[in-house]
Amino acid sequence: MAGPVHGSARALLAALLAPALVALVALLVAPARGRGGRDHGDWDTAGLLPPLPPREDAARVARFVTHVCDWGALATISTQEAVRGWAFADVLSLSDGPPGAGSGVPYFYLSPMQQLVGNLQENPSATLTMSLAQTNFCRKHGFDPQSPLCAHIILSGTVTKVNETEVDVAKQSLFIRHPEMKDWPSSHSWFFAKLNITNIWLLDYFGGPKIVTPEEYYNATFQ
Ligand SMILES: *[C@@H]1O[C@H](CO)[C@@H](O)[C@H](O)[C@H]1NC(C)=O
Ligand SMILES: *[C@@H]1O[C@H](CO)[C@@H](O)[C@H](O)[C@H]1NC(C)=O
Ligand SMILES: *[C@@H]1O[C@H](CO)[C@@H](O)[C@H](O)[C@H]1NC(C)=O
């Protein structure tokens, strides 16, 4: 992990490895208790999922996928002894902004207790995958998640802690779409982070992935 969490958080991680497993289980169970109105769910049930931008406009489609997704799988390089150096993916809740106002930046709320944060402290390079399979778009059209028609994106970059200036944006983006986050135990030392995107692949049609540059991606609007 780039930034001030490096080092001290690693020591913390080592000391807290066993409780971390318990914490992870608690996290998995928690949403069942305190479920708020999650946005893509609301979009789905209310039939309000915005229409997919034209597939020939790859940057807009990529921004659309990022914006409507509430979670993704983040792959890091493992530091666990049994699988050291192997790719290791875990599910992460994320948000690029309030509904209808996405910035394109995937923000995360992370704890040093998470295995993937330990991995990131050793190597901040990571790859995030998000798919419209988590919305009703693919089910409605009968697209299998592996079909490129079920649009999905692969974003590589480095995970960095957000600075003081950006914390408010990250917090607002995440808490409005993941209301239970504000009740996550403060003892877990949660902090805001983001993916600094360097490479983008979009799969939204046959013929192989489309490359979108970060410049094109941030310049586009998903509407
Ligand atoms: C904080 O991060 C933002 C976004 O990366 C950047 O524009 C800004 O200059 C940074 N502020 C400081 C004080 O480093
Ligand atoms: C984001 O990545 C770019 C390209 O690797 C790099 O130049 C920039 O310093 C990074 N920004 C942060 C906040 O890490
Ligand atoms: C940025 O967006 C504008 C308006 O959609 C477009 O005309 C322009 O080509 C885009 N530039 C880049 C670098 O993608």
Coordinates of C-alpha atoms and ligand atoms in Angstrom, one line a residue:
M1 CA 0.0 0.0 0.0
A2 CA 1.4 3.4 -0.9
G3 CA 1.0 6.1 1.7
P4 CA 1.3 6.4 5.4
V5 CA -0.3 3.0 6.3
H6 CA 2.8 1.2 5.1
G7 CA 4.9 -0.5 7.8
S8 CA 3.0 0.1 11.0
A9 CA -0.1 -1.4 9.6
R10 CA 1.8 -4.5 8.5
A11 CA 2.9 -5.1 12.1
L12 CA -0.7 -4.7 13.1
L13 CA -1.8 -7.1 10.5
A14 CA 0.5 -9.8 11.8
A15 CA -0.7 -9.3 15.3
L16 CA -4.3 -9.5 14.3
L17 CA -4.4 -12.3 11.8
A18 CA -6.6 -14.7 13.8
P19 CA -9.2 -12.1 14.8
A20 CA -9.2 -10.9 11.2
L21 CA -10.7 -14.2 10.1
V22 CA -13.4 -13.8 12.7
A23 CA -13.9 -10.2 11.6
L24 CA -14.3 -11.2 8.0
V25 CA -16.9 -13.8 8.9
A26 CA -18.7 -11.1 10.9
L27 CA -18.6 -8.8 7.9
L28 CA -20.1 -11.4 5.6
V29 CA -22.9 -12.0 8.1
A30 CA -23.5 -8.3 9.0
P31 CA -25.3 -7.1 5.8
A32 CA -28.1 -9.6 6.6
R33 CA -28.8 -7.7 9.8
G34 CA -28.4 -4.1 8.8
R35 CA -29.4 -4.0 5.2
G36 CA -30.1 -0.5 3.9
G37 CA -31.5 0.4 0.4
R38 CA -28.6 -0.4 -1.9
D39 CA -28.8 1.5 -5.1
H40 CA -28.4 -1.0 -7.9
G41 CA -30.9 -3.1 -6.1
D42 CA -33.3 -0.1 -6.1
W43 CA -32.5 0.6 -9.8
D44 CA -33.3 -3.1 -10.5
T45 CA -36.5 -3.4 -8.6
A46 CA -37.8 0.0 -9.7
G47 CA -36.7 -0.7 -13.3
L48 CA -34.5 2.4 -13.1
L49 CA -31.2 1.0 -14.3
P50 CA -30.1 3.6 -16.8
P51 CA -29.8 2.3 -20.4
L52 CA -26.4 1.0 -21.5
P53 CA -24.6 3.7 -23.6
P54 CA -23.9 2.7 -27.2
R55 CA -21.5 -0.2 -27.3
E56 CA -19.3 1.6 -29.9
D57 CA -18.5 4.3 -27.2
A58 CA -16.2 2.1 -25.1
A59 CA -15.2 4.8 -22.6
R60 CA -18.9 5.5 -21.8
V61 CA -19.7 1.9 -21.4
A62 CA -16.7 1.4 -19.0
R63 CA -17.9 4.4 -16.9
F64 CA -21.4 3.0 -16.9
V65 CA -20.2 -0.4 -15.6
T66 CA -18.1 1.2 -12.9
H67 CA -21.0 3.5 -11.8
V68 CA -23.8 0.9 -11.5
C69 CA -21.6 -1.7 -9.7
D70 CA -21.7 -1.8 -5.9
W71 CA -18.9 -4.3 -5.7
G72 CA -16.1 -5.9 -7.6
A73 CA -13.4 -8.6 -7.2
L74 CA -10.0 -7.1 -6.5
A75 CA -7.0 -9.3 -7.3
T76 CA -3.8 -8.7 -5.4
I77 CA -0.5 -10.6 -5.2
S78 CA -0.7 -12.9 -2.2
T79 CA 1.6 -12.7 0.8
Q80 CA 0.1 -15.8 2.4
E81 CA 2.8 -18.4 2.8
A82 CA 0.8 -21.2 1.1
V83 CA 0.1 -19.1 -2.0
R84 CA 2.8 -16.5 -1.9
G85 CA 3.1 -14.7 -5.2
W86 CA -0.1 -16.0 -6.6
A87 CA -3.0 -13.9 -7.7
F88 CA -5.6 -13.7 -4.9
A89 CA -9.1 -12.1 -5.5
D90 CA -11.6 -11.0 -2.9
V91 CA -14.9 -9.2 -3.1
L92 CA -14.9 -5.5 -2.2
S93 CA -17.7 -3.1 -1.8
L94 CA -17.0 0.1 -3.8
S95 CA -18.6 3.2 -5.1
D96 CA -17.6 5.8 -7.7
G97 CA -20.1 8.3 -6.4
P98 CA -23.7 9.0 -5.5
P99 CA -26.3 7.6 -7.9
G100 CA -26.2 9.6 -11.1
A101 CA -23.0 11.4 -10.1
G102 CA -20.2 8.9 -10.6
S103 CA -16.6 10.1 -10.8
G104 CA -15.2 7.0 -12.4
V105 CA -12.9 6.6 -9.4
P106 CA -13.5 3.3 -7.5
Y107 CA -13.4 4.1 -3.8
F108 CA -13.0 1.5 -1.1
Y109 CA -13.3 1.3 2.7
L110 CA -10.5 -0.9 3.9
S111 CA -9.1 -2.3 7.1
P112 CA -5.6 -3.5 7.9
M113 CA -7.3 -6.7 9.1
Q114 CA -8.1 -7.7 5.6
Q115 CA -5.8 -10.1 3.9
L116 CA -5.9 -8.1 0.7
V117 CA -4.7 -5.0 2.5
G118 CA -1.7 -7.0 3.8
N119 CA -1.0 -7.9 0.2
L120 CA -1.3 -4.3 -0.9
Q121 CA 1.1 -3.2 1.7
E122 CA 3.7 -5.4 0.1
N123 CA 2.6 -4.7 -3.5
P124 CA 0.0 -2.0 -4.2
S125 CA -0.6 -3.2 -7.8
A126 CA -4.0 -4.7 -8.2
T127 CA -6.7 -5.6 -10.8
L128 CA -10.4 -4.9 -10.2
T129 CA -13.2 -6.6 -12.1
M130 CA -16.8 -5.5 -12.2
S131 CA -19.6 -6.9 -14.2
L132 CA -23.2 -6.0 -15.1
A133 CA -24.0 -9.6 -14.0
Q134 CA -24.5 -8.0 -10.5
T135 CA -27.4 -5.9 -11.9
N136 CA -30.5 -7.3 -13.6
F137 CA -29.2 -6.2 -17.0
C138 CA -27.7 -9.6 -18.0
R139 CA -30.5 -11.7 -16.5
K140 CA -33.1 -9.6 -18.3
H141 CA -31.4 -10.1 -21.7
G142 CA -30.4 -13.7 -21.0
F143 CA -26.7 -13.0 -21.2
D144 CA -24.4 -15.4 -19.4
P145 CA -21.9 -13.6 -17.1
Q146 CA -19.0 -14.9 -19.3
S147 CA -20.6 -13.5 -22.5
P148 CA -19.0 -10.2 -23.5
L149 CA -22.6 -9.0 -24.1
C150 CA -22.9 -9.1 -20.3
A151 CA -20.6 -6.1 -20.2
H152 CA -17.7 -6.3 -17.8
I153 CA -14.5 -4.4 -17.2
I154 CA -11.0 -5.1 -15.9
L155 CA -9.2 -2.2 -14.3
S156 CA -5.5 -2.4 -13.3
G157 CA -3.7 0.1 -11.2
T158 CA -2.4 0.8 -7.8
V159 CA -4.5 1.0 -4.6
T160 CA -3.7 4.2 -2.7
K161 CA -5.0 5.7 0.5
V162 CA -7.0 8.8 -0.3
N163 CA -5.6 12.1 1.1
E164 CA -7.3 14.5 3.5
T165 CA -8.9 16.5 0.7
E166 CA -10.4 13.5 -1.0
V167 CA -11.7 11.7 2.2
D168 CA -15.0 13.6 2.1
V169 CA -15.7 12.6 -1.5
A170 CA -14.7 9.0 -0.8
K171 CA -16.9 8.8 2.3
Q172 CA -19.9 10.3 0.7
S173 CA -19.6 8.1 -2.3
L174 CA -19.3 4.9 -0.3
F175 CA -21.7 5.6 2.7
I176 CA -24.7 6.6 0.5
R177 CA -24.5 3.3 -1.4
H178 CA -23.3 1.1 1.5
P179 CA -25.2 2.5 4.5
E180 CA -24.0 -0.3 6.8
M181 CA -20.4 0.8 6.4
K182 CA -20.9 3.6 9.0
D183 CA -21.7 0.9 11.6
W184 CA -18.6 -1.2 10.9
P185 CA -16.6 -1.6 14.1
S186 CA -14.2 1.3 14.5
S187 CA -11.6 -1.0 16.2
H188 CA -10.9 -2.3 12.6
S189 CA -9.2 1.0 11.7
W190 CA -11.1 1.5 8.5
F191 CA -9.6 3.9 6.0
F192 CA -10.6 5.2 2.6
A193 CA -8.7 4.1 -0.5
K194 CA -9.1 4.2 -4.3
L195 CA -7.8 2.4 -7.4
N196 CA -5.4 4.7 -9.3
I197 CA -6.3 3.3 -12.7
T198 CA -3.6 2.8 -15.3
N199 CA -5.1 0.2 -17.7
I200 CA -8.6 -0.5 -18.7
W201 CA -10.1 -3.4 -20.7
L202 CA -13.8 -3.5 -21.6
L203 CA -15.6 -6.7 -22.7
D204 CA -18.9 -5.6 -24.1
Y205 CA -19.0 -7.3 -27.5
F206 CA -17.5 -10.1 -29.5
G207 CA -14.0 -9.7 -31.0
G208 CA -11.9 -9.4 -27.9
P209 CA -11.5 -6.8 -25.2
K210 CA -11.5 -3.1 -26.0
I211 CA -8.7 -0.9 -24.6
V212 CA -9.8 2.3 -23.0
T213 CA -7.2 4.8 -21.8
P214 CA -7.6 6.4 -18.4
E215 CA -7.8 9.8 -20.2
E216 CA -10.7 8.6 -22.4
Y217 CA -12.4 7.0 -19.3
Y218 CA -12.3 10.1 -17.1
N219 CA -13.2 12.4 -20.0
A220 CA -16.4 10.4 -20.7
T221 CA -19.8 10.7 -19.1
F222 CA -21.8 7.6 -18.6
Q223 CA -25.2 9.1 -19.3
Ligands
LIG1 C1 -5.3 15.0 -2.9 O1 -5.7 14.1 -3.9 C2 -6.3 14.7 -5.1 C3 -6.7 13.6 -6.0 O2 -5.7 12.7 -6.3 C4 -5.4 15.7 -5.7 O3 -6.0 16.4 -6.8 C5 -5.0 16.7 -4.6 O4 -4.0 17.6 -5.1 C6 -4.4 16.0 -3.4 N1 -4.2 17.0 -2.3 C7 -3.1 17.1 -1.6 C8 -3.1 18.1 -0.5 O5 -2.2 16.3 -1.7
LIG2 C1 -1.3 7.0 -10.3 O1 -0.6 6.3 -11.3 C2 0.2 7.1 -12.1 C3 0.7 6.2 -13.2 O2 1.4 5.1 -12.7 C4 1.3 7.8 -11.3 O3 2.0 8.7 -12.1 C5 0.6 8.6 -10.2 O4 1.6 9.2 -9.4 C6 -0.3 7.7 -9.4 N1 -1.0 8.5 -8.4 C7 -1.1 8.2 -7.1 C8 -2.0 9.1 -6.3 O5 -0.6 7.2 -6.7
LIG3 C1 -13.6 14.0 -24.5 O1 -15.0 14.1 -24.6 C2 -15.4 14.9 -25.7 C3 -16.9 15.1 -25.6 O2 -17.5 13.8 -25.5 C4 -14.9 14.3 -27.0 O3 -15.3 15.1 -28.1 C5 -13.4 14.2 -27.0 O4 -12.9 13.5 -28.1 C6 -13.0 13.4 -25.7 N1 -11.5 13.4 -25.6 C7 -10.8 12.3 -25.3 C8 -9.3 12.5 -25.2 O5 -11.4 11.2 -25.1

